[in-house]
Coordinates of C-alpha atoms and ligand atoms in Angstrom, one line a residue:
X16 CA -190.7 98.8 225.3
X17 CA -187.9 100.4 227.4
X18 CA -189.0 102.3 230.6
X19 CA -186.8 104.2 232.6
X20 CA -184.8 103.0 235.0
X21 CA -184.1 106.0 237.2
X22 CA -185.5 105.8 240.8
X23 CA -186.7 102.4 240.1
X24 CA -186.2 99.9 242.6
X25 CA -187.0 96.3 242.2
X26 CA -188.2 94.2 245.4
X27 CA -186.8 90.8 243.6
X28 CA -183.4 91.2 242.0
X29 CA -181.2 88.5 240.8
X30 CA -177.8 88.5 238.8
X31 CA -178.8 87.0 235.8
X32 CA -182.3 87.5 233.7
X33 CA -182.2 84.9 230.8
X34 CA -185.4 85.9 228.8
X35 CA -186.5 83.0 226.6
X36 CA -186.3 79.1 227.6
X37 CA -185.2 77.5 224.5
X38 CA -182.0 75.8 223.8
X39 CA -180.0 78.9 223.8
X40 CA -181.8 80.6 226.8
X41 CA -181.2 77.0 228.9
X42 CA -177.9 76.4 227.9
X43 CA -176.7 79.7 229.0
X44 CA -178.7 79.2 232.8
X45 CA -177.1 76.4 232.8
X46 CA -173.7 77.5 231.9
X47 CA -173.8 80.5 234.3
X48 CA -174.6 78.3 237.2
X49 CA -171.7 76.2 236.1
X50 CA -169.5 79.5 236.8
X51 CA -170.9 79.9 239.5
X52 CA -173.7 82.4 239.4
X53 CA -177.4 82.0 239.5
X54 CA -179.7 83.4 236.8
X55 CA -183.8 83.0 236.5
X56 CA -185.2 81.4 233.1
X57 CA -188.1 83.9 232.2
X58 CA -190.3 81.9 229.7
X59 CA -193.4 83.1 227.6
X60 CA -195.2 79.8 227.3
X61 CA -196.3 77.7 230.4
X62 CA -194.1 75.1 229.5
X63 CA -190.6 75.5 227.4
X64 CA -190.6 74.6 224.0
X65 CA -190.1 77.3 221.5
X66 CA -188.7 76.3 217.9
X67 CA -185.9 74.6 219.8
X68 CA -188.8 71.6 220.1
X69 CA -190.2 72.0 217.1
X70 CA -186.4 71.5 215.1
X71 CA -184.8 67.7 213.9
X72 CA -182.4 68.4 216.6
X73 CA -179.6 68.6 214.0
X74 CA -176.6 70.3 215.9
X75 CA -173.1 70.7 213.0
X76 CA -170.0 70.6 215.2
X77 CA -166.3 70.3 214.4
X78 CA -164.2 68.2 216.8
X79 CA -166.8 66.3 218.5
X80 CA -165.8 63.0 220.4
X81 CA -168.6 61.2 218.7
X82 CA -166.7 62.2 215.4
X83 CA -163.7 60.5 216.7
X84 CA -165.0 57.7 217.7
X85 CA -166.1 57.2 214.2
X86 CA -163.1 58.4 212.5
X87 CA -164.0 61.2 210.7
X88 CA -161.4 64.1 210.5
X89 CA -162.8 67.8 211.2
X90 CA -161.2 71.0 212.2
X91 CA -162.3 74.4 212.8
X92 CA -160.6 75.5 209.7
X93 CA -162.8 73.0 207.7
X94 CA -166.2 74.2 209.6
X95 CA -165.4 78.0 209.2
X96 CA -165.0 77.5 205.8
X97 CA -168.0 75.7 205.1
X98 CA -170.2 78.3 207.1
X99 CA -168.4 81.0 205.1
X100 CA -168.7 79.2 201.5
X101 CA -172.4 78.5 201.9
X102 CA -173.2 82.3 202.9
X103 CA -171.3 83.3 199.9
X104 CA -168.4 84.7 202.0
X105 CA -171.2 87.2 203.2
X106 CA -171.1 86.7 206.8
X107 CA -168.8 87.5 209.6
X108 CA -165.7 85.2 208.7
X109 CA -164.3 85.9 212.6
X110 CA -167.6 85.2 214.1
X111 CA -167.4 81.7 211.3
X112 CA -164.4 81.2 213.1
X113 CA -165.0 81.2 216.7
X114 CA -168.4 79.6 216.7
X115 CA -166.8 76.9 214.7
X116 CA -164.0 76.9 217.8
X117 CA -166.8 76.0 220.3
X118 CA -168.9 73.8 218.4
X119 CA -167.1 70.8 219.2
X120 CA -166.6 71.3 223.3
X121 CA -170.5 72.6 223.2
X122 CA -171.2 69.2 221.4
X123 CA -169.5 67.4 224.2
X124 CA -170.7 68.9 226.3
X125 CA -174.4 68.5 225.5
X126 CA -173.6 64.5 225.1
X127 CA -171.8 64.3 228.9
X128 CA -172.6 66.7 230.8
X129 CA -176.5 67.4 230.1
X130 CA -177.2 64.1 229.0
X131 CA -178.5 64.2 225.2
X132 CA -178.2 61.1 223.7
X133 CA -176.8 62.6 220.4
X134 CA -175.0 60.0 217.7
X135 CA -173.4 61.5 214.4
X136 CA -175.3 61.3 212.0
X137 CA -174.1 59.2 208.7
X138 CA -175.6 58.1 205.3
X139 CA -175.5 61.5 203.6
X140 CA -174.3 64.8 203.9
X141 CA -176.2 67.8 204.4
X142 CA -175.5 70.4 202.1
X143 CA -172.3 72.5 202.0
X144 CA -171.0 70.4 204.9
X145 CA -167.6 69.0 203.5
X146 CA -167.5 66.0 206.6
X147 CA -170.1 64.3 208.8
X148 CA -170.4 66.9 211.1
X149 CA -174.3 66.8 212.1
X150 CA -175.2 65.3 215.5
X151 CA -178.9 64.3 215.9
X152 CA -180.8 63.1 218.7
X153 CA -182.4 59.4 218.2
X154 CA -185.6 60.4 216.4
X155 CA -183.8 63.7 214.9
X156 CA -186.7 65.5 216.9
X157 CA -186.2 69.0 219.0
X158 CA -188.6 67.5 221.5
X159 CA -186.1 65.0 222.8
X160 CA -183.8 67.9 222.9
X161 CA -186.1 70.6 224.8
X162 CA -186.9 67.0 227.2
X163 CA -183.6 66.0 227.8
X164 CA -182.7 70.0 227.9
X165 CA -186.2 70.8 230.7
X166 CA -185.1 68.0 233.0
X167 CA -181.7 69.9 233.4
X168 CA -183.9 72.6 234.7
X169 CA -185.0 70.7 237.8
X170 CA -182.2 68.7 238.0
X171 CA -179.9 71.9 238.3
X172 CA -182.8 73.7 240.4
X173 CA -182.7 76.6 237.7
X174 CA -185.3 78.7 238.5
X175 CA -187.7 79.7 236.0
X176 CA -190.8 81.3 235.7
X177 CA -193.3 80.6 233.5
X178 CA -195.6 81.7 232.1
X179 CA -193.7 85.0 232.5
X180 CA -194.0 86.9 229.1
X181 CA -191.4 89.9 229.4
X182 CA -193.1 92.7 227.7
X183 CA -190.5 95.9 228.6
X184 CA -186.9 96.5 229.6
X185 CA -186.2 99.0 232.4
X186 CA -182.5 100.7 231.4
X187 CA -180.7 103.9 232.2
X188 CA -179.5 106.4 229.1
X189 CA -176.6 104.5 228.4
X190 CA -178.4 101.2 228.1
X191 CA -177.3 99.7 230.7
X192 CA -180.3 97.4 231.3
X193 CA -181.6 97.1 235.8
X194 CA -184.4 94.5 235.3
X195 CA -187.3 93.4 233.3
X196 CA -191.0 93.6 233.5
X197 CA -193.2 90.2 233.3
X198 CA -196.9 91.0 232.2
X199 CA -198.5 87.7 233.3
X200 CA -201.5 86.4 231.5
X201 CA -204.1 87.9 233.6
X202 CA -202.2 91.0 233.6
X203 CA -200.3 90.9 236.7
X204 CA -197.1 93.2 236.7
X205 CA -193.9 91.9 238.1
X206 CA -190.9 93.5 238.2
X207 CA -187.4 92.2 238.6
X208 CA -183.6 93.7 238.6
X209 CA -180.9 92.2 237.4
X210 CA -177.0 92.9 236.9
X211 CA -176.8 91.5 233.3
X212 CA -179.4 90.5 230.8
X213 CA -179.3 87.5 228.4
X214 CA -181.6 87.7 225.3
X215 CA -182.2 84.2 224.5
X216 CA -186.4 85.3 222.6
X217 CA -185.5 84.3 219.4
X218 CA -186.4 86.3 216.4
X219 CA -188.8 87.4 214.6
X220 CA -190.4 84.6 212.2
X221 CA -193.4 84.9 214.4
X222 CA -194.4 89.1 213.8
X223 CA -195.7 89.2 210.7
X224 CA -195.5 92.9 210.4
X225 CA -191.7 92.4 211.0
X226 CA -191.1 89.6 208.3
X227 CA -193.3 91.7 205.8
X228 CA -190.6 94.6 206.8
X229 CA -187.6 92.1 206.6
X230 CA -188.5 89.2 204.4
X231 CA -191.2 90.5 202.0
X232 CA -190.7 87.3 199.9
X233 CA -192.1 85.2 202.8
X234 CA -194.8 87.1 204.1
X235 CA -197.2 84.7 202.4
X236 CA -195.3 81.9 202.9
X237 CA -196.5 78.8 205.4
X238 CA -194.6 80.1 209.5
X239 CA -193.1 77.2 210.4
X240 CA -191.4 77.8 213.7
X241 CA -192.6 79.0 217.2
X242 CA -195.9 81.5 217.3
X243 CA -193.8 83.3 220.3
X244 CA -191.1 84.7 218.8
X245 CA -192.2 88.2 218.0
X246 CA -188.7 89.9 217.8
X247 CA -188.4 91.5 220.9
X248 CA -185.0 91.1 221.5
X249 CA -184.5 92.8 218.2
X250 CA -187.4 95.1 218.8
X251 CA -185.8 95.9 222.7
X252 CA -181.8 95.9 220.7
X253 CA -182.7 98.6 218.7
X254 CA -184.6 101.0 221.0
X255 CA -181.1 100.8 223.2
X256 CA -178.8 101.3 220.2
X257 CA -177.8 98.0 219.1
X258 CA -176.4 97.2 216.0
X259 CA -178.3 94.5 214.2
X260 CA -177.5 93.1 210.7
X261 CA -179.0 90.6 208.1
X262 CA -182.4 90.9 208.6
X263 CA -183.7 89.8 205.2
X264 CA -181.7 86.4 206.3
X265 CA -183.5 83.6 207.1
X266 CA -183.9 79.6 206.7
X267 CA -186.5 78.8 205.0
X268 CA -187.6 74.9 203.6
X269 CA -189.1 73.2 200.5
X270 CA -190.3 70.3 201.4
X271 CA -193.3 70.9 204.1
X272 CA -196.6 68.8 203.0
X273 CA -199.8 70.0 201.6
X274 CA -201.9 70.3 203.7
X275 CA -200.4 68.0 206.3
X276 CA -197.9 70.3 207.4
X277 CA -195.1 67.8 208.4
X278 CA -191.5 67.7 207.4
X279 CA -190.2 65.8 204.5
X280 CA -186.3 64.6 205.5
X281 CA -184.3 66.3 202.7
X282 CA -181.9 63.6 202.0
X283 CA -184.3 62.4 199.3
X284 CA -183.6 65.0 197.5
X285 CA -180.0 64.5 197.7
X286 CA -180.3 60.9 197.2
X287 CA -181.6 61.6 193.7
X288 CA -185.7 62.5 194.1
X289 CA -187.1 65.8 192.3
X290 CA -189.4 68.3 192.6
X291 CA -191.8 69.0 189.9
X292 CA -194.8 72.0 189.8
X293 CA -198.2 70.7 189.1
X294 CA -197.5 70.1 185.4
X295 CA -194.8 67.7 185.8
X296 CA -192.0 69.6 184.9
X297 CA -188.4 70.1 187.0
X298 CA -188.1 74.5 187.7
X299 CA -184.8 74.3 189.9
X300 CA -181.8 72.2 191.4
X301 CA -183.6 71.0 194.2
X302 CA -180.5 70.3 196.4
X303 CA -178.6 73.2 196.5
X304 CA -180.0 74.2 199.9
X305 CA -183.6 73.5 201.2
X306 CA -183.4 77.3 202.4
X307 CA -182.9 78.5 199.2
X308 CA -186.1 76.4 197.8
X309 CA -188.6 77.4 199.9
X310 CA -189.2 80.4 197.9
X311 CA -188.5 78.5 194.2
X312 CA -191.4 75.9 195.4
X313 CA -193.4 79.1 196.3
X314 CA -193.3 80.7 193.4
X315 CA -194.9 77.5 191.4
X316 CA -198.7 77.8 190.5
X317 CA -200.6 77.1 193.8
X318 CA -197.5 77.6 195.7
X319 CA -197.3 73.8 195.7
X320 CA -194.8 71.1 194.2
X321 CA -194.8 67.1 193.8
X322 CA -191.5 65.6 195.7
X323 CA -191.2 62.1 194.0
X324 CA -188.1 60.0 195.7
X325 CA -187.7 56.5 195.7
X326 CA -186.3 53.5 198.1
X327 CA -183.1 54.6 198.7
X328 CA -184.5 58.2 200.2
X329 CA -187.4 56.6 202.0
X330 CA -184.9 53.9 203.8
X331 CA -182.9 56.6 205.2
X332 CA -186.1 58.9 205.7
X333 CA -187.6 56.6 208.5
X334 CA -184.5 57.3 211.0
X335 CA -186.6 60.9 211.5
X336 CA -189.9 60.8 213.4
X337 CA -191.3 63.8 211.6
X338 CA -190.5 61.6 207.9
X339 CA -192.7 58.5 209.8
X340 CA -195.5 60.9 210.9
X341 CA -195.7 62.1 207.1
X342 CA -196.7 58.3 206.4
X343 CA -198.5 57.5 209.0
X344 CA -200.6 60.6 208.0
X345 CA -200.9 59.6 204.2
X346 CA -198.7 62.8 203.0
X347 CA -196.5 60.8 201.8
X348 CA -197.9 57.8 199.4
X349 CA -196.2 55.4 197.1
X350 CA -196.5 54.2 193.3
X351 CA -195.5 51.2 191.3
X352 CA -194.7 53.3 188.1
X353 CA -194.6 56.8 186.4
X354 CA -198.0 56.6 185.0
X355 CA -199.1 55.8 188.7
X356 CA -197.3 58.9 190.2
X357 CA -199.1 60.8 187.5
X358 CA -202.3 59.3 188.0
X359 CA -202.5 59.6 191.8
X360 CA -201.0 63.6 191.9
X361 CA -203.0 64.6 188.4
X362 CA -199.9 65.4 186.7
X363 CA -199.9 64.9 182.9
X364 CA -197.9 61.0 182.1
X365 CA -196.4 62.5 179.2
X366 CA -194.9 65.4 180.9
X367 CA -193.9 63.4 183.7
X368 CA -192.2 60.9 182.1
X369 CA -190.1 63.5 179.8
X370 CA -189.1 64.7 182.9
X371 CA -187.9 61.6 184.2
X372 CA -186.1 60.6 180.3
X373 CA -184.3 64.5 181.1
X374 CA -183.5 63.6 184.5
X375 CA -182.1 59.7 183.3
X376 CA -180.1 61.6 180.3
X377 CA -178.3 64.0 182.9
X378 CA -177.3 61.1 185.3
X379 CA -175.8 59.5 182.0
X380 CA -174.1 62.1 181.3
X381 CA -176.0 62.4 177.6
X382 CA -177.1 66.0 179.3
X383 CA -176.4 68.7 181.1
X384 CA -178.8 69.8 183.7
X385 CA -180.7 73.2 183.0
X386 CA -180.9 74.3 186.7
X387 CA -176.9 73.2 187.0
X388 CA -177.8 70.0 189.3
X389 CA -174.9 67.8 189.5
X390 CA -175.6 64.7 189.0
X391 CA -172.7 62.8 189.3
X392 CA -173.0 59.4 191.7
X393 CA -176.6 59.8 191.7
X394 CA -178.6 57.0 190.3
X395 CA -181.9 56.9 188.6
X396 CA -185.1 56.7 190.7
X397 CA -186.7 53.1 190.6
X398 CA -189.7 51.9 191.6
X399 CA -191.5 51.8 194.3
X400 CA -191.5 55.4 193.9
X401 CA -192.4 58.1 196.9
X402 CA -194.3 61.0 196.7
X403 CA -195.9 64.0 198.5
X404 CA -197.3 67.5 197.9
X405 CA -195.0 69.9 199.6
X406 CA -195.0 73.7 199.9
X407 CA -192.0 76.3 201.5
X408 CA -192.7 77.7 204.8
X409 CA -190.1 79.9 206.7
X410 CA -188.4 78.1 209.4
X411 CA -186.7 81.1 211.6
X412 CA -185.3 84.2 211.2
X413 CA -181.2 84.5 211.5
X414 CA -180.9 88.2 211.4
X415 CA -180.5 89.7 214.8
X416 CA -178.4 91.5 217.1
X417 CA -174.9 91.8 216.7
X418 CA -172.8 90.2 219.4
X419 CA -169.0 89.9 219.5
X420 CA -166.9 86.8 220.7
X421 CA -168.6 86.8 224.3
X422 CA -172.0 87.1 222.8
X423 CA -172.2 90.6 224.0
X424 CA -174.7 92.8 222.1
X425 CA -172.5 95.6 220.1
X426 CA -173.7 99.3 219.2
X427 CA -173.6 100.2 216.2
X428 CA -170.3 102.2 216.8
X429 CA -168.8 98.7 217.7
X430 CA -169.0 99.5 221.5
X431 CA -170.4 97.6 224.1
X432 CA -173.9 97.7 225.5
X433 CA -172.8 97.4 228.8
X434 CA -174.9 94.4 230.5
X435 CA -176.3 92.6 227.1
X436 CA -175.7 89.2 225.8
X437 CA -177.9 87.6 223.0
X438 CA -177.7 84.3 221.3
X439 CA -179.3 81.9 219.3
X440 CA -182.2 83.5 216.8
X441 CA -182.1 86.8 218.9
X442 CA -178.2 87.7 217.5
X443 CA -177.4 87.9 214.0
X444 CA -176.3 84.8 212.5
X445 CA -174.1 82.9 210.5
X446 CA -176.3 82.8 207.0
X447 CA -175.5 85.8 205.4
X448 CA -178.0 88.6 204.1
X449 CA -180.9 86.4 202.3
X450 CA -182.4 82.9 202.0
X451 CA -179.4 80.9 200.6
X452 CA -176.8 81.3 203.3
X453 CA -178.4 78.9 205.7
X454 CA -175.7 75.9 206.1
X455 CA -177.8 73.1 207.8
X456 CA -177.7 73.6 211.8
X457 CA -177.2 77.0 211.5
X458 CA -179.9 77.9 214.3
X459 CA -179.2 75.4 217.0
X460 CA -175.8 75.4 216.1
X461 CA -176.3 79.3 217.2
X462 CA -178.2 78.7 220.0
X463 CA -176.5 76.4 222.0
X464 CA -172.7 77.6 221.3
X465 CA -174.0 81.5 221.7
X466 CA -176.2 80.0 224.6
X467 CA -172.8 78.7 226.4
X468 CA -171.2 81.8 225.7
X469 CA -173.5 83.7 227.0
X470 CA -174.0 82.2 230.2
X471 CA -170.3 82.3 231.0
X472 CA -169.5 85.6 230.0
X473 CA -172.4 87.0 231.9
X474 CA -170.9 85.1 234.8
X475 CA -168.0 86.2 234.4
X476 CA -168.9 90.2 234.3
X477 CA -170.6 89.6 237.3
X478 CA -168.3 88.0 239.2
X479 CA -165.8 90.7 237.8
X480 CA -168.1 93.3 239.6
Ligands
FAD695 C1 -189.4 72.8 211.8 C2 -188.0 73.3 212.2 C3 -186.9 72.5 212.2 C4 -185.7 72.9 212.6 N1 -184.6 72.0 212.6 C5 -183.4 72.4 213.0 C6 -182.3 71.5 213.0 O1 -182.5 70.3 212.9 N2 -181.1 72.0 213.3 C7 -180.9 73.4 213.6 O2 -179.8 73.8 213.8 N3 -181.9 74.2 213.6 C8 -183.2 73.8 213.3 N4 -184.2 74.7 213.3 C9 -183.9 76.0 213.9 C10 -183.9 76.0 215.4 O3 -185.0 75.3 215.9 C11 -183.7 77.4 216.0 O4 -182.7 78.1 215.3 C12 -183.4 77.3 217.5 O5 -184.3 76.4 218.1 C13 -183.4 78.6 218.1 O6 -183.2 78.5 219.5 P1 -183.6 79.7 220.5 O7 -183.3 79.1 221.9 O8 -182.9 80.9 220.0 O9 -185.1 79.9 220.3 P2 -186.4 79.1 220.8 O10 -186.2 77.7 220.9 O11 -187.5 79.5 219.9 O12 -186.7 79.7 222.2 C14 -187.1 81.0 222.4 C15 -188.0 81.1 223.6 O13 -188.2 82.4 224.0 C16 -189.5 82.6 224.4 N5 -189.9 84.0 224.3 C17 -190.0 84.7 223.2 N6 -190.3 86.0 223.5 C18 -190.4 86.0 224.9 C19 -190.6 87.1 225.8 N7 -190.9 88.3 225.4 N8 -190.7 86.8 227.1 C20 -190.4 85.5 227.5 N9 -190.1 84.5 226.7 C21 -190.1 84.8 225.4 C22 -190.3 81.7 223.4 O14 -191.6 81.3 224.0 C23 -189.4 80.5 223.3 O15 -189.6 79.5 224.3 C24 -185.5 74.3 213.0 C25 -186.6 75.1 213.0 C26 -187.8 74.7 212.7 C27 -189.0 75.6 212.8

C-alpha cells in the first residue's frame, strides 16, 4: 500500500532502500557502495535466496573476458539482435541495446570483482543465441550464485535486514517515495526514510490472483520460482503511476519432472531427444524455446509428457546438479530399446516406434517435420535411451515496471518517478508480450545488469543532491 508521506518523520533514515535480496537487489547494494553511497538490503525471507537461488545460474553476456579467452567473437550488435529476434521484434529494441552494452562489463565484473567462479559455457547453444554467450557457475546452480553473491554481503558490511517483509511505501503526491514500512513477522512496525528507492521484489509468479489476471494460461500450471514474489513492486508501481508493460510475458519450462519436481537440462532436446504425450506421439517442435513449451506440454492429456533423449544429451546433462538430482531421484530412468521405453512409461510400442521411424525419416531428409523442427545435424537417438515424465511450470514473470537506461521507473507519460529504480523481475523485460520471447538468461541477465544500473544511478542522484 502507499501511505502518506506528509508530516511523517522516520527515526532511522538512510540513502538507499534496496527492497529485495536477490541477485538484482545485491548487485545494486553492492554497486552503490562501490559509488560511494550506503544503502540497506531489506529482505522478506530470513535468509536471501529468492528465484536467484533457485535458477542454473545461466548469465548471456556479450564481450565477456572469459569469451575471449576462448575465442569466440561477440558484439553488442550480435546480442541485441538475438534478444530482439527471439521476442519477435516485440520488445524495446533500445532497452535490447543497452542491456546488451553492459552485459559483458556486468559479466566481468561478477567473475573479478565479486568472486563467481563463472566459465562459458560450451557444447551446445541455447536457443536463439547465435554465439556461446552463456556463463554458468560450476554446477549451473543459483545457489552457488546467491552463496558466492551473500558472502559479498558481509564481506562489503552491507547492511541488511532480514526477515524484513516491506508491506507499504510512504510517498508524497508526486511519488516521490520518503521511506518504507517493514511488518516483521510478529507484527512489529518499523519504519525507515530514505532518498531513493530500488525495487529489486521480483515479480509476480508467486500471486496467484495476479498470474490468473496476467497469465491466464498458467494459472494451473506447476509455480516454479520463489513463493515470495507477490508483485509488489508492480502492485506499489502502479498505485504511484508507473508505467508497466508486458505483463502476459513470462518464461515458462517444459521439462520439469512428474512428480519429482526437478529440472531436466534442455540440451537433450536440442541434441536430438523428443517429447511425446502419453500415447506416444510427437505434438510440437520441442526446441524452439523451452518457454514456449511449457504451455504445449500442458495442454497434453494429464498435463504430462515422456522426454526420451539418449547418450549424447545425458553426457552433457550431468555438468548441471539439478540434471544429477533427477537421477539420483529416479525421475530420470534408462532403457535398452524402444519396446523398453514403451514398456517402462505405458506408452503403446507401436505408436512409439512410428514415432521414432517419423522422427529417423526427417533426420534423413525422406521427410519434413509436421511441427517445422529442423532437423539438420541432428542424429538419430541410439540406445541406451533416457527418459522422464515432465510437465511445464512457470518459471518467473518478465512483465514489470518500465525503467529507462538508468533503471529508473517511467510514468506512463514517459516522465520520471522522481526517486525509483527497479530491476531484474520487478521492471519489464526483455521477452516481449507472451511466453515465446524468453531468450535463455533473460531474468538474471536482467537482474544483475539492471541490478548494477540501479545501484549506480541511485548513487549517483544522491550524490547529485
Ligand atoms: C528454476 C528456475 C531456473 C532459472 N534459471 C535461470 C537461469 O539459468 N538463467 C537466468 O537468466 N534466469 C533463470 N531463472 C530466472 C531467474 O532466477 C530470475 O529472473 C532472477 O533470479 C530474478 O532475480 P531478482 O533479484 O529480480 O529476484 P529474486 O532472486 O527472486 O529476488 C527477489 C527477492 O525479493 C524478496 N522480496 C519480495 N517481496 C519482498 C518484499 N515485499 N519485501 C522484502 N523482500 C521482498 C524475495 O524474498 C526475494 O529474495 C530461473 C528461474 C527459475 C525459477
Amino acid at each position: 500500500m502507499i501511505l502518506s508521506s506528509q508530516d511523517k518523520s522516520f527515526d532511522l533514515s538512510v540513502p538507499i532502500i534496496v527492497i529485495g535480496a536477490g541477485a538484482c537487489g545485491i548487485c545494486a547494494a553492492l554497486t552503490a557502495k562501490e559509488n560511494g553511497v550506503e544503502s540497506i538490503l531489506l529482505e522478506r525471507d530470513e535468509t536471501p535466496s529468492g528465484s536467484s537461488a533457485l535458477s542454473t545460474c545461466l548469465i548471456p553476456a556479450a564481450g565477456t573476458k572469459l569469451q575471449r579467452e576462448e575465442g569466440v567473437e561477440d558484439s553488442i550488435d550480435q546480442f541485441a539482435a538475438d534478444l530482439i529476434a527471439k521476442a519477435k521484434e516485440q520488445n524495446d529494441p533500445e532497452m535490447a541495446r543497452w542491456v546488451a552494452e553492459a552485459s559483458g562489463s556486468t559479466v566481468d565484473w561478477l567473475v573479478e570483482t565479486v568472486g563467481l567462479p563463472l566459465t562459458l559455457v560450451k557444447g551446445f547453444k541455447y536457443p536463439g543465441h547465435s554465439v556461446f554467450r552463456m556463463h554458468g557457475s560450476p554446477n549451473r546452480t543459483g545457489s552457488e550464485l546467491m552463496g558466492v553473491l551473500t558472502d559479498t554481503i558481509a564481506r562489503e558490511n552491507l547492511d541488511i535486514a532480514a526477515p524484513a517483509p516491506v508491506t507499504d511505501l510512504f510517498a508524497d503526491e508526486s511519488g516521490h517515495v520518503h521511506g518504507v514500512r517493514i511488518t516483521r513477522p510478529d507484527g512489529a512496525i518499523e519504519d525507515i526514510g530514505c532518498q531513493a528507492l530500488i525495487l529489486a521484489c521480483n515479480g509476480y509468479g508467486g500471486n496467484l490472483e495476479m498470474v490468473e489476471q496476467h497469465i491466464p494460461e498458467m494459472a494451473d500450471a506447476l509455480y516454479f520460482g520463489h513463493v515470495g514474489n507477490q508483485g509488489d513492486a508492480v502492485l506499489w508501481g502502479e498505485a504511484l503511476g508507473a508505467a508497466t508493460a508486458d505483463l502476459g510475458s513470462y518464461q515458462g519450462h517444459g521439462a520439469v519432472t512428474h512428480p519429482h519436481g526437478t529440472l531436466i537440462f534442455w540440451g537433450v532436446l536440442t541434441e536430438g531427444g523428443i517429447q511425446v504425450n502419453l500415447e506416444g506421439n510427437r505434438f510440437s517442435n520441442e526446441v524452439r524455446g523451452y518457454s514456449e513449451q511449457a504451455v504445449d506440454v500442458i495442454n497434453q492429456p494429464d498435463h504430462v509428457v515422456w522426454e526420451i533423449w539418449d547418450h549424447g544429451g545425458h553426457e552433457l546433462g550431468l555438468a548441471f546438479q539439478d540434471y544429477r538430482e533427477g537421477l539420483e531421484v529416479g525421475a530420470i530412468r534408462e532403457a535398452r530399446t524402444i519396446d523398453e521405453v514403451a514398456e517402462k512409461s505405458g506408452m503403446p510400442p507401436a505408436a512409439l516406434t512410428s514415432t521414432f521411424e517419423s522422427v529417423e525419416a526427417c533426420i534423413r531428409g525422406e521427410a519434413e517435420d509436421a511441427w517445422g523442427r529442423n532437423w539438420q545435424g541432428v542424429e538419430l537417438l541410439q540406445p541406451p535411451y533416457y527418459f522422464a515424465k515432465v510437465t511445464g511450470a512457470l518459471f518467473h514473470t518478465q512483465g514489470g515496471l518500465v525503467v529507462n537506461e538508468h533503471a529508473r521507473v517511467l510514468r506512463e507519460d514517459g516522465t520520471l518517478l522522481p526517486n525509483v529504480f527497479a530491476g531484474g523481475g520487478a521492471a519489464r523485460g526483455l521477452s516481449g508480450p507472451s511466453r515465446w520471447g524468453y531468450l535463455s538468461g533473460n531474468g538474471l541477465l536482467t537482474a544483475t545488469v539492471l541490478g548494477r544500473i540501479a545501484g549506480r544511478e541511485a548513487a549517483k542522484l544522491i550524490a547529485a543532491k
